[in-house]
Amino acid sequence: MLTKNAAGVKARKRLCMTVNGRAVEIEIDIRESLLDVLRDRLQFTGVKQGCSVGECGACTVLLDGTPVNSCIYLATWAHGKAVVTIEGLAQDGKLTPVQEAFVDEGAIQCGFCTPGVVLSTTAMVDSGKCFTHDEVRRELSGHLCRCTGYQKIVDAAERALREADIAADEHPV
Amino acid sequence: MIGASSIRKEGRAKVLGTAIYTDDKFMPGALHGLTVRSEVPRGILRAIHFGEGIPWEEFTCVTAEDIPGTNLVASVVDDQPFLIGIGEEITHSQQAVLLLAHPDKFLVEKARRAVRLEIEELPAVLDIQSSLDLQPLIYGTNNLLKEIRIAKGDPDPIWAQAAHVIEGEYRTGAQEQMYIEPNAMLSVVEPRDGLLQVTVWGSLQCPYYVHGALRQLFGLPEKQVRVVAMEMGGAFGGKEDYPSVNGGHAALLAWKSGKPVRLIYDREEDLACTTKRHPSRTRLRTAFDAEGNLLALEADFILDGGAYATLSPVVLSRGAVHAASVYRCPHVRIHARAVATNTPPPGAFRGFGAPQSLFAMERHMDVCARKLGLDAVELRRKNFLHMGDTMATGQVIREDLDLAGLMDQALAAIGYRDKRAAFALTNPGDGPIKRGVGFSVFMHGCGFTGNGESHVASVAGVEGLADGTVAVLAASTEMGQGKNTVFAQIVAEALQLPVELVDTAPVDTDHVPNSGPTVASRSTMMVGRILEDAAIGFKLALVQQGFLVEPYTPESFQAAVVKAVATLGTLRCYGQYHRPPNIQWDDVTYQGDAYPTYSWACYAAEVAVDLDTFEVKVADFVAVQEVGRVVNPTLAAGQIEGGVAQGIGWGLWEEVTMQRGRMINNQMTNYIIPTSVDLPRIQVVFLENAHAGGPGGAKGIGELPMDGPAPAVVNALENALGALRLDEVPMTPDRLLERCEEVSHG
Ligand code: FES
Ligand code: FES
């Protein structure tokens, strides 16, 4: 493996972050994106690569709770931060309400956009805010899906938001 | 089970992130492969220069000279080499010349840029007309990849007698499938028991196509080649024929290096070099009597087939058969040609030639209605096919077809009459927004055209497993359309079991038979029917051998399977396609039953055009279709919604811009597909009508929704803006502005 970059300069660095709640410490090449590190080094292959230039949203992960395109986010920038990938949502095999809504509503076809859309929807639900139909469509517009025409994705997101809303009403914090 | 919205079988794995797509497969020590391509559209390759500053000795390099077997991709016509050798002719700008592999993916990219190809350029053919004019001759003796003629009656004497003769020319552009997972292959080639064993795992629709291509490439017998279809991130036809090429490339690198090789395209490469929808030009000539009855139709249908035949002959065939569309016409002449150009070969894309010829016909019907002074609804109503009518190929409609009813339902759902009346009042106002509503009526032939099914003679089966559950054995692939779920439902229904007890076996050519390619909306109807037979045979075998007594419960069935497997070892039962006796087709004359049956539809669209920006918004969309019995309503609606989205994209936004035979907008930033804010809610209506062909009466569904949106949207544009030359898709803002200016400048 290369330890020097194209200019012949040592290009390695230690990166500490948490991924799905577990501390990770790893030596990386500074040219690597967060996507490269998550997929190639840590085997979080649920993070998908559809374009590598920040256009499709397939590589979305949550970084301190906020969705980011990991393909255009250098891994070194994640130092000290908390990363959540699709693998980090379900606990002990139990799907989250967002994941359940996606399965039940038929919002998944090929599934390649799914991890990203599910994480963005999770961030919307976790924000505790209310979203109108148009806002939901806008929030998700950074995710390209070629299979579904978005209808069932929007349905699933709205259902997850609705259910979270009801749950919040029932158990006010 | 059939008719229930069973939950997608692999949905859980997909939502957990545990579904394994090709690039996700763990393969330590795999090299990264890359392809070096020519950048000129035509020329002779003189030399390959390996530039300085690259440790070439660390690389695996493959050129045409290394190929152990035949350097031709197995396809309909074997005319496309895997790699171009020194002294050979380059025929398009993305032609593969050299393959590279190295453990460091950054370095392999740098190496690609250090390679210089010495090419003696030749004049190239870059469009349909230059190809027809033989300027210059680039393929065979006439630049034709395929030519088809379909004749019914004799239109010639009609032109002079008819009250009206109306002509039109229509064009459609290339379209990218834009599956979100780019093309991906992983290969290992290693000796096993002293024999070379080639294995490819990939994102591919048709494992046995790739299997055949690898056998020819390496000159190996069946047993020494294995192809495994991984989870697939979309395909839409884009992974039908191309995987034979990149699957071969990955295997060549793995074979030469002796290491596993990943060949994963990045988006730019995928867009620039893989297959697209064929661009088309259709000239139509129609004769009507004074009442608007269609008397004669002549269609000159041309597809730009690119540099090699690939699937063009079959795409052309489907386009030609659909050219006369849903109308009764006594005299028809269809002349269809796929012409060669020096562009990367197009291939399969949902619809497969039909969207092109149907766009022309459905636009033309609106143009004819205007010229005849008739209502577009009434002109169609007068001319629809009915039971007993014959289509252009002589095929007799044997089903009780009610296209008028279908059309009326779609128009009522979108509020066609009221909206037309309202827009007629509001559009003349000063505001920049003009509204319109339009529709299209169309059909899609289910399964392969003509004798395709007989040639493939698909086999599929079911297997009893040790835990008493049942596995479906078929090479049909899951690309998101729902094959895993639908097959399980069909087998579960045949065996009277809950769907949870049936699942599909991994698609691996070592394990599943050739159920044919996963294309042509054929899996549910054709393979599903074979599976139904296989399942019933399986049950009978259990009964005859005394393991099972009827009637049975799911528990007793499961117990019987457990016992049978324990006693007999493997327990499999296969079925095979047999042509129904009433289906006849002649490949030479193009006469007969082009398809065993058709799905029928009417789509209606409402648009709002902003005359300040020429942007078009689709405000409402209704899709009404008759697809026989719907096996899984949720999955079926998902197919329609997704197909409509792609159809609207093709109609309005998705433009492939070519320069010197090369796609120059090969990025997601400048090749625009619809996002969640660009589409309206799509109302999907299924009219059921049990047909004997498929399992439980199912017909094909996957491609149908690609055919109707573009003409419906463009017809709506005419309603919004009046008579313009709306003869082409995509009708981008630029193009629409140009058409409006034509009118204002007279
Ligand atoms: S892969 Fe990151 S946005 Fe497409
Ligand atoms: S489900 Fe295939 S891209 Fe969204």
mmCIF file with all atom_site columns, N, CA and C in Angstrom, chain B residues 65-122:
data_model
loop_
_atom_site.group_PDB
_atom_site.id
_atom_site.type_symbol
_atom_site.label_atom_id
_atom_site.label_alt_id
_atom_site.label_comp_id
_atom_site.label_asym_id
_atom_site.label_entity_id
_atom_site.label_seq_id
_atom_site.pdbx_PDB_ins_code
_atom_site.Cartn_x
_atom_site.Cartn_y
_atom_site.Cartn_z
_atom_site.occupancy
_atom_site.B_iso_or_equiv
_atom_site.pdbx_formal_charge
_atom_site.auth_seq_id
_atom_site.auth_comp_id
_atom_site.auth_asym_id
_atom_site.auth_atom_id
_atom_site.pdbx_PDB_model_num
ATOM 1   N N  . GLU B 1 65  ? -3.931  -8.672  -27.582 1.00 0.00 ? 65  GLU B N  1
ATOM 2   C CA . GLU B 1 65  ? -3.053  -9.822  -27.848 1.00 0.00 ? 65  GLU B CA 1
ATOM 3   C C  . GLU B 1 65  ? -3.098  -10.878 -26.756 1.00 0.00 ? 65  GLU B C  1
ATOM 4   N N  . ASP B 1 66  ? -3.450  -10.456 -25.536 1.00 0.00 ? 66  ASP B N  1
ATOM 5   C CA . ASP B 1 66  ? -3.461  -11.409 -24.423 1.00 0.00 ? 66  ASP B CA 1
ATOM 6   C C  . ASP B 1 66  ? -4.660  -12.351 -24.438 1.00 0.00 ? 66  ASP B C  1
ATOM 7   N N  . ILE B 1 67  ? -5.691  -11.988 -25.191 1.00 0.00 ? 67  ILE B N  1
ATOM 8   C CA . ILE B 1 67  ? -6.970  -12.715 -25.060 1.00 0.00 ? 67  ILE B CA 1
ATOM 9   C C  . ILE B 1 67  ? -6.822  -14.198 -25.409 1.00 0.00 ? 67  ILE B C  1
ATOM 10  N N  . PRO B 1 68  ? -7.194  -15.072 -24.452 1.00 0.00 ? 68  PRO B N  1
ATOM 11  C CA . PRO B 1 68  ? -6.958  -16.500 -24.667 1.00 0.00 ? 68  PRO B CA 1
ATOM 12  C C  . PRO B 1 68  ? -7.934  -17.150 -25.652 1.00 0.00 ? 68  PRO B C  1
ATOM 13  N N  . GLY B 1 69  ? -9.152  -16.656 -25.728 1.00 0.00 ? 69  GLY B N  1
ATOM 14  C CA . GLY B 1 69  ? -10.155 -17.259 -26.607 1.00 0.00 ? 69  GLY B CA 1
ATOM 15  C C  . GLY B 1 69  ? -10.471 -16.334 -27.772 1.00 0.00 ? 69  GLY B C  1
ATOM 16  N N  . THR B 1 70  ? -11.762 -16.048 -27.959 1.00 0.00 ? 70  THR B N  1
ATOM 17  C CA . THR B 1 70  ? -12.189 -15.219 -29.088 1.00 0.00 ? 70  THR B CA 1
ATOM 18  C C  . THR B 1 70  ? -12.425 -13.786 -28.623 1.00 0.00 ? 70  THR B C  1
ATOM 19  N N  . ASN B 1 71  ? -11.821 -12.848 -29.334 1.00 0.00 ? 71  ASN B N  1
ATOM 20  C CA . ASN B 1 71  ? -11.969 -11.440 -28.961 1.00 0.00 ? 71  ASN B CA 1
ATOM 21  C C  . ASN B 1 71  ? -13.250 -10.841 -29.540 1.00 0.00 ? 71  ASN B C  1
ATOM 22  N N  . LEU B 1 72  ? -14.378 -11.473 -29.260 1.00 0.00 ? 72  LEU B N  1
ATOM 23  C CA . LEU B 1 72  ? -15.675 -10.951 -29.708 1.00 0.00 ? 72  LEU B CA 1
ATOM 24  C C  . LEU B 1 72  ? -16.698 -11.210 -28.612 1.00 0.00 ? 72  LEU B C  1
ATOM 25  N N  . VAL B 1 73  ? -17.489 -10.179 -28.298 1.00 0.00 ? 73  VAL B N  1
ATOM 26  C CA . VAL B 1 73  ? -18.509 -10.309 -27.254 1.00 0.00 ? 73  VAL B CA 1
ATOM 27  C C  . VAL B 1 73  ? -19.689 -11.106 -27.815 1.00 0.00 ? 73  VAL B C  1
ATOM 28  N N  . ALA B 1 74  ? -20.019 -12.208 -27.177 1.00 0.00 ? 74  ALA B N  1
ATOM 29  C CA . ALA B 1 74  ? -21.151 -13.023 -27.646 1.00 0.00 ? 74  ALA B CA 1
ATOM 30  C C  . ALA B 1 74  ? -22.435 -12.219 -27.502 1.00 0.00 ? 74  ALA B C  1
ATOM 31  N N  . SER B 1 75  ? -23.152 -12.029 -28.616 1.00 0.00 ? 75  SER B N  1
ATOM 32  C CA . SER B 1 75  ? -24.394 -11.253 -28.585 1.00 0.00 ? 75  SER B CA 1
ATOM 33  C C  . SER B 1 75  ? -25.273 -11.732 -29.736 1.00 0.00 ? 75  SER B C  1
ATOM 34  N N  . VAL B 1 76  ? -26.247 -10.894 -30.133 1.00 0.00 ? 76  VAL B N  1
ATOM 35  C CA . VAL B 1 76  ? -27.118 -11.268 -31.253 1.00 0.00 ? 76  VAL B CA 1
ATOM 36  C C  . VAL B 1 76  ? -26.261 -11.482 -32.503 1.00 0.00 ? 76  VAL B C  1
ATOM 37  N N  . VAL B 1 77  ? -25.345 -10.540 -32.741 1.00 0.00 ? 77  VAL B N  1
ATOM 38  C CA . VAL B 1 77  ? -24.360 -10.660 -33.814 1.00 0.00 ? 77  VAL B CA 1
ATOM 39  C C  . VAL B 1 77  ? -23.008 -10.501 -33.118 1.00 0.00 ? 77  VAL B C  1
ATOM 40  N N  . ASP B 1 78  ? -22.063 -11.378 -33.392 1.00 0.00 ? 78  ASP B N  1
ATOM 41  C CA . ASP B 1 78  ? -20.763 -11.259 -32.720 1.00 0.00 ? 78  ASP B CA 1
ATOM 42  C C  . ASP B 1 78  ? -19.859 -10.313 -33.507 1.00 0.00 ? 78  ASP B C  1
ATOM 43  N N  . ASP B 1 79  ? -20.035 -9.009  -33.314 1.00 0.00 ? 79  ASP B N  1
ATOM 44  C CA . ASP B 1 79  ? -19.240 -8.054  -34.093 1.00 0.00 ? 79  ASP B CA 1
ATOM 45  C C  . ASP B 1 79  ? -18.391 -7.126  -33.222 1.00 0.00 ? 79  ASP B C  1
ATOM 46  N N  . GLN B 1 80  ? -18.551 -7.207  -31.898 1.00 0.00 ? 80  GLN B N  1
ATOM 47  C CA . GLN B 1 80  ? -17.889 -6.244  -31.025 1.00 0.00 ? 80  GLN B CA 1
ATOM 48  C C  . GLN B 1 80  ? -16.705 -6.872  -30.292 1.00 0.00 ? 80  GLN B C  1
ATOM 49  N N  . PRO B 1 81  ? -15.487 -6.344  -30.508 1.00 0.00 ? 81  PRO B N  1
ATOM 50  C CA . PRO B 1 81  ? -14.346 -6.911  -29.779 1.00 0.00 ? 81  PRO B CA 1
ATOM 51  C C  . PRO B 1 81  ? -14.325 -6.437  -28.326 1.00 0.00 ? 81  PRO B C  1
ATOM 52  N N  . PHE B 1 82  ? -13.742 -7.239  -27.456 1.00 0.00 ? 82  PHE B N  1
ATOM 53  C CA . PHE B 1 82  ? -13.540 -6.811  -26.064 1.00 0.00 ? 82  PHE B CA 1
ATOM 54  C C  . PHE B 1 82  ? -12.506 -5.695  -26.008 1.00 0.00 ? 82  PHE B C  1
ATOM 55  N N  . LEU B 1 83  ? -11.442 -5.855  -26.800 1.00 0.00 ? 83  LEU B N  1
ATOM 56  C CA . LEU B 1 83  ? -10.364 -4.870  -26.829 1.00 0.00 ? 83  LEU B CA 1
ATOM 57  C C  . LEU B 1 83  ? -9.911  -4.709  -28.280 1.00 0.00 ? 83  LEU B C  1
ATOM 58  N N  . ILE B 1 84  ? -9.500  -3.483  -28.615 1.00 0.00 ? 84  ILE B N  1
ATOM 59  C CA . ILE B 1 84  ? -9.003  -3.227  -29.974 1.00 0.00 ? 84  ILE B CA 1
ATOM 60  C C  . ILE B 1 84  ? -7.494  -3.443  -29.969 1.00 0.00 ? 84  ILE B C  1
ATOM 61  N N  . GLY B 1 85  ? -7.014  -4.171  -30.952 1.00 0.00 ? 85  GLY B N  1
ATOM 62  C CA . GLY B 1 85  ? -5.582  -4.435  -31.045 1.00 0.00 ? 85  GLY B CA 1
ATOM 63  C C  . GLY B 1 85  ? -4.870  -3.434  -31.951 1.00 0.00 ? 85  GLY B C  1
ATOM 64  N N  . ILE B 1 86  ? -3.535  -3.458  -31.899 1.00 0.00 ? 86  ILE B N  1
ATOM 65  C CA . ILE B 1 86  ? -2.731  -2.570  -32.752 1.00 0.00 ? 86  ILE B CA 1
ATOM 66  C C  . ILE B 1 86  ? -3.040  -2.891  -34.217 1.00 0.00 ? 86  ILE B C  1
ATOM 67  N N  . GLY B 1 87  ? -3.265  -1.835  -35.001 1.00 0.00 ? 87  GLY B N  1
ATOM 68  C CA . GLY B 1 87  ? -3.567  -2.021  -36.419 1.00 0.00 ? 87  GLY B CA 1
ATOM 69  C C  . GLY B 1 87  ? -5.046  -2.225  -36.694 1.00 0.00 ? 87  GLY B C  1
ATOM 70  N N  . GLU B 1 88  ? -5.836  -2.327  -35.632 1.00 0.00 ? 88  GLU B N  1
ATOM 71  C CA . GLU B 1 88  ? -7.274  -2.545  -35.835 1.00 0.00 ? 88  GLU B CA 1
ATOM 72  C C  . GLU B 1 88  ? -8.046  -1.230  -35.784 1.00 0.00 ? 88  GLU B C  1
ATOM 73  N N  . GLU B 1 89  ? -9.312  -1.311  -36.250 1.00 0.00 ? 89  GLU B N  1
ATOM 74  C CA . GLU B 1 89  ? -10.105 -0.085  -36.358 1.00 0.00 ? 89  GLU B CA 1
ATOM 75  C C  . GLU B 1 89  ? -10.882 0.218   -35.085 1.00 0.00 ? 89  GLU B C  1
ATOM 76  N N  . ILE B 1 90  ? -10.686 1.436   -34.620 1.00 0.00 ? 90  ILE B N  1
ATOM 77  C CA . ILE B 1 90  ? -11.482 1.963   -33.507 1.00 0.00 ? 90  ILE B CA 1
ATOM 78  C C  . ILE B 1 90  ? -12.764 2.496   -34.118 1.00 0.00 ? 90  ILE B C  1
ATOM 79  N N  . THR B 1 91  ? -13.917 2.139   -33.531 1.00 0.00 ? 91  THR B N  1
ATOM 80  C CA . THR B 1 91  ? -15.165 2.557   -34.170 1.00 0.00 ? 91  THR B CA 1
ATOM 81  C C  . THR B 1 91  ? -16.031 3.460   -33.301 1.00 0.00 ? 91  THR B C  1
ATOM 82  N N  . HIS B 1 92  ? -15.589 3.742   -32.075 1.00 0.00 ? 92  HIS B N  1
ATOM 83  C CA . HIS B 1 92  ? -16.307 4.765   -31.299 1.00 0.00 ? 92  HIS B CA 1
ATOM 84  C C  . HIS B 1 92  ? -15.386 5.309   -30.215 1.00 0.00 ? 92  HIS B C  1
ATOM 85  N N  . SER B 1 93  ? -15.796 6.430   -29.625 1.00 0.00 ? 93  SER B N  1
ATOM 86  C CA . SER B 1 93  ? -14.896 7.187   -28.760 1.00 0.00 ? 93  SER B CA 1
ATOM 87  C C  . SER B 1 93  ? -14.627 6.537   -27.407 1.00 0.00 ? 93  SER B C  1
ATOM 88  N N  . GLN B 1 94  ? -15.365 5.482   -27.076 1.00 0.00 ? 94  GLN B N  1
ATOM 89  C CA . GLN B 1 94  ? -15.176 4.856   -25.771 1.00 0.00 ? 94  GLN B CA 1
ATOM 90  C C  . GLN B 1 94  ? -14.642 3.435   -25.903 1.00 0.00 ? 94  GLN B C  1
ATOM 91  N N  . GLN B 1 95  ? -14.066 3.155   -27.053 1.00 0.00 ? 95  GLN B N  1
ATOM 92  C CA . GLN B 1 95  ? -13.595 1.803   -27.293 1.00 0.00 ? 95  GLN B CA 1
ATOM 93  C C  . GLN B 1 95  ? -12.475 1.423   -26.325 1.00 0.00 ? 95  GLN B C  1
ATOM 94  N N  . ALA B 1 96  ? -12.608 0.259   -25.708 1.00 0.00 ? 96  ALA B N  1
ATOM 95  C CA . ALA B 1 96  ? -11.584 -0.194  -24.767 1.00 0.00 ? 96  ALA B CA 1
ATOM 96  C C  . ALA B 1 96  ? -10.371 -0.695  -25.540 1.00 0.00 ? 96  ALA B C  1
ATOM 97  N N  . VAL B 1 97  ? -9.199  -0.244  -25.082 1.00 0.00 ? 97  VAL B N  1
ATOM 98  C CA . VAL B 1 97  ? -7.952  -0.583  -25.763 1.00 0.00 ? 97  VAL B CA 1
ATOM 99  C C  . VAL B 1 97  ? -7.016  -1.336  -24.829 1.00 0.00 ? 97  VAL B C  1
ATOM 100 N N  . LEU B 1 98  ? -7.019  -0.929  -23.560 1.00 0.00 ? 98  LEU B N  1
ATOM 101 C CA . LEU B 1 98  ? -6.062  -1.468  -22.603 1.00 0.00 ? 98  LEU B CA 1
ATOM 102 C C  . LEU B 1 98  ? -6.740  -1.564  -21.239 1.00 0.00 ? 98  LEU B C  1
ATOM 103 N N  . LEU B 1 99  ? -6.434  -2.657  -20.527 1.00 0.00 ? 99  LEU B N  1
ATOM 104 C CA . LEU B 1 99  ? -6.967  -2.813  -19.166 1.00 0.00 ? 99  LEU B CA 1
ATOM 105 C C  . LEU B 1 99  ? -5.802  -2.771  -18.184 1.00 0.00 ? 99  LEU B C  1
ATOM 106 N N  . LEU B 1 100 ? -6.001  -2.070  -17.077 1.00 0.00 ? 100 LEU B N  1
ATOM 107 C CA . LEU B 1 100 ? -4.951  -1.937  -16.065 1.00 0.00 ? 100 LEU B CA 1
ATOM 108 C C  . LEU B 1 100 ? -5.479  -2.390  -14.708 1.00 0.00 ? 100 LEU B C  1
ATOM 109 N N  . ALA B 1 101 ? -4.588  -2.955  -13.881 1.00 0.00 ? 101 ALA B N  1
ATOM 110 C CA . ALA B 1 101 ? -4.979  -3.259  -12.500 1.00 0.00 ? 101 ALA B CA 1
ATOM 111 C C  . ALA B 1 101 ? -3.780  -3.081  -11.579 1.00 0.00 ? 101 ALA B C  1
ATOM 112 N N  . HIS B 1 102 ? -4.080  -2.598  -10.380 1.00 0.00 ? 102 HIS B N  1
ATOM 113 C CA . HIS B 1 102 ? -3.047  -2.330  -9.378  1.00 0.00 ? 102 HIS B CA 1
ATOM 114 C C  . HIS B 1 102 ? -3.725  -2.287  -8.013  1.00 0.00 ? 102 HIS B C  1
ATOM 115 N N  . PRO B 1 103 ? -2.989  -2.595  -6.923  1.00 0.00 ? 103 PRO B N  1
ATOM 116 C CA . PRO B 1 103 ? -3.631  -2.551  -5.599  1.00 0.00 ? 103 PRO B CA 1
ATOM 117 C C  . PRO B 1 103 ? -4.045  -1.142  -5.158  1.00 0.00 ? 103 PRO B C  1
ATOM 118 N N  . ASP B 1 104 ? -3.413  -0.107  -5.684  1.00 0.00 ? 104 ASP B N  1
ATOM 119 C CA . ASP B 1 104 ? -3.679  1.257   -5.223  1.00 0.00 ? 104 ASP B CA 1
ATOM 120 C C  . ASP B 1 104 ? -4.610  1.968   -6.200  1.00 0.00 ? 104 ASP B C  1
ATOM 121 N N  . LYS B 1 105 ? -5.805  2.311   -5.741  1.00 0.00 ? 105 LYS B N  1
ATOM 122 C CA . LYS B 1 105 ? -6.760  2.876   -6.692  1.00 0.00 ? 105 LYS B CA 1
ATOM 123 C C  . LYS B 1 105 ? -6.401  4.293   -7.124  1.00 0.00 ? 105 LYS B C  1
ATOM 124 N N  . PHE B 1 106 ? -5.642  5.005   -6.288  1.00 0.00 ? 106 PHE B N  1
ATOM 125 C CA . PHE B 1 106 ? -5.216  6.347   -6.709  1.00 0.00 ? 106 PHE B CA 1
ATOM 126 C C  . PHE B 1 106 ? -4.176  6.229   -7.822  1.00 0.00 ? 106 PHE B C  1
ATOM 127 N N  . LEU B 1 107 ? -3.278  5.244   -7.670  1.00 0.00 ? 107 LEU B N  1
ATOM 128 C CA . LEU B 1 107 ? -2.204  5.097   -8.644  1.00 0.00 ? 107 LEU B CA 1
ATOM 129 C C  . LEU B 1 107 ? -2.722  4.585   -9.991  1.00 0.00 ? 107 LEU B C  1
ATOM 130 N N  . VAL B 1 108 ? -3.722  3.727   -9.944  1.00 0.00 ? 108 VAL B N  1
ATOM 131 C CA . VAL B 1 108 ? -4.208  3.174   -11.205 1.00 0.00 ? 108 VAL B CA 1
ATOM 132 C C  . VAL B 1 108 ? -4.860  4.284   -12.030 1.00 0.00 ? 108 VAL B C  1
ATOM 133 N N  . GLU B 1 109 ? -5.498  5.216   -11.360 1.00 0.00 ? 109 GLU B N  1
ATOM 134 C CA . GLU B 1 109 ? -6.095  6.361   -12.058 1.00 0.00 ? 109 GLU B CA 1
ATOM 135 C C  . GLU B 1 109 ? -5.001  7.245   -12.665 1.00 0.00 ? 109 GLU B C  1
ATOM 136 N N  . LYS B 1 110 ? -3.936  7.421   -11.915 1.00 0.00 ? 110 LYS B N  1
ATOM 137 C CA . LYS B 1 110 ? -2.816  8.226   -12.411 1.00 0.00 ? 110 LYS B CA 1
ATOM 138 C C  . LYS B 1 110 ? -2.184  7.541   -13.640 1.00 0.00 ? 110 LYS B C  1
ATOM 139 N N  . ALA B 1 111 ? -2.113  6.208   -13.563 1.00 0.00 ? 111 ALA B N  1
ATOM 140 C CA . ALA B 1 111 ? -1.523  5.458   -14.681 1.00 0.00 ? 111 ALA B CA 1
ATOM 141 C C  . ALA B 1 111 ? -2.361  5.595   -15.944 1.00 0.00 ? 111 ALA B C  1
ATOM 142 N N  . ARG B 1 112 ? -3.680  5.588   -15.761 1.00 0.00 ? 112 ARG B N  1
ATOM 143 C CA . ARG B 1 112 ? -4.542  5.726   -16.943 1.00 0.00 ? 112 ARG B CA 1
ATOM 144 C C  . ARG B 1 112 ? -4.197  7.012   -17.688 1.00 0.00 ? 112 ARG B C  1
ATOM 145 N N  . ARG B 1 113 ? -3.965  8.065   -16.908 1.00 0.00 ? 113 ARG B N  1
ATOM 146 C CA . ARG B 1 113 ? -3.705  9.357   -17.541 1.00 0.00 ? 113 ARG B CA 1
ATOM 147 C C  . ARG B 1 113 ? -2.316  9.400   -18.186 1.00 0.00 ? 113 ARG B C  1
ATOM 148 N N  . ALA B 1 114 ? -1.448  8.459   -17.777 1.00 0.00 ? 114 ALA B N  1
ATOM 149 C CA . ALA B 1 114 ? -0.096  8.450   -18.348 1.00 0.00 ? 114 ALA B CA 1
ATOM 150 C C  . ALA B 1 114 ? -0.013  7.646   -19.653 1.00 0.00 ? 114 ALA B C  1
ATOM 151 N N  . VAL B 1 115 ? -1.087  6.949   -19.983 1.00 0.00 ? 115 VAL B N  1
ATOM 152 C CA . VAL B 1 115 ? -1.072  6.168   -21.228 1.00 0.00 ? 115 VAL B CA 1
ATOM 153 C C  . VAL B 1 115 ? -1.446  7.088   -22.388 1.00 0.00 ? 115 VAL B C  1
ATOM 154 N N  . ARG B 1 116 ? -0.690  6.983   -23.485 1.00 0.00 ? 116 ARG B N  1
ATOM 155 C CA . ARG B 1 116 ? -1.045  7.763   -24.679 1.00 0.00 ? 116 ARG B CA 1
ATOM 156 C C  . ARG B 1 116 ? -1.286  6.811   -25.834 1.00 0.00 ? 116 ARG B C  1
ATOM 157 N N  . LEU B 1 117 ? -2.415  7.010   -26.487 1.00 0.00 ? 117 LEU B N  1
ATOM 158 C CA . LEU B 1 117 ? -2.747  6.145   -27.620 1.00 0.00 ? 117 LEU B CA 1
ATOM 159 C C  . LEU B 1 117 ? -2.414  6.880   -28.906 1.00 0.00 ? 117 LEU B C  1
ATOM 160 N N  . GLU B 1 118 ? -1.734  6.167   -29.783 1.00 0.00 ? 118 GLU B N  1
ATOM 161 C CA . GLU B 1 118 ? -1.437  6.776   -31.089 1.00 0.00 ? 118 GLU B CA 1
ATOM 162 C C  . GLU B 1 118 ? -2.468  6.248   -32.072 1.00 0.00 ? 118 GLU B C  1
ATOM 163 N N  . ILE B 1 119 ? -3.292  7.151   -32.553 1.00 0.00 ? 119 ILE B N  1
ATOM 164 C CA . ILE B 1 119 ? -4.408  6.738   -33.414 1.00 0.00 ? 119 ILE B CA 1
ATOM 165 C C  . ILE B 1 119 ? -4.402  7.553   -34.700 1.00 0.00 ? 119 ILE B C  1
ATOM 166 N N  . GLU B 1 120 ? -4.524  6.843   -35.808 1.00 0.00 ? 120 GLU B N  1
ATOM 167 C CA . GLU B 1 120 ? -4.631  7.535   -37.105 1.00 0.00 ? 120 GLU B CA 1
ATOM 168 C C  . GLU B 1 120 ? -6.122  7.752   -37.342 1.00 0.00 ? 120 GLU B C  1
ATOM 169 N N  . GLU B 1 121 ? -6.549  8.994   -37.237 1.00 0.00 ? 121 GLU B N  1
ATOM 170 C CA . GLU B 1 121 ? -7.992  9.252   -37.303 1.00 0.00 ? 121 GLU B CA 1
ATOM 171 C C  . GLU B 1 121 ? -8.590  9.042   -38.688 1.00 0.00 ? 121 GLU B C  1
ATOM 172 N N  . LEU B 1 122 ? -9.840  8.584   -38.713 1.00 0.00 ? 122 LEU B N  1
ATOM 173 C CA . LEU B 1 122 ? -10.580 8.398   -39.956 1.00 0.00 ? 122 LEU B CA 1
ATOM 174 C C  . LEU B 1 122 ? -11.874 9.193   -39.857 1.00 0.00 ? 122 LEU B C  1
#
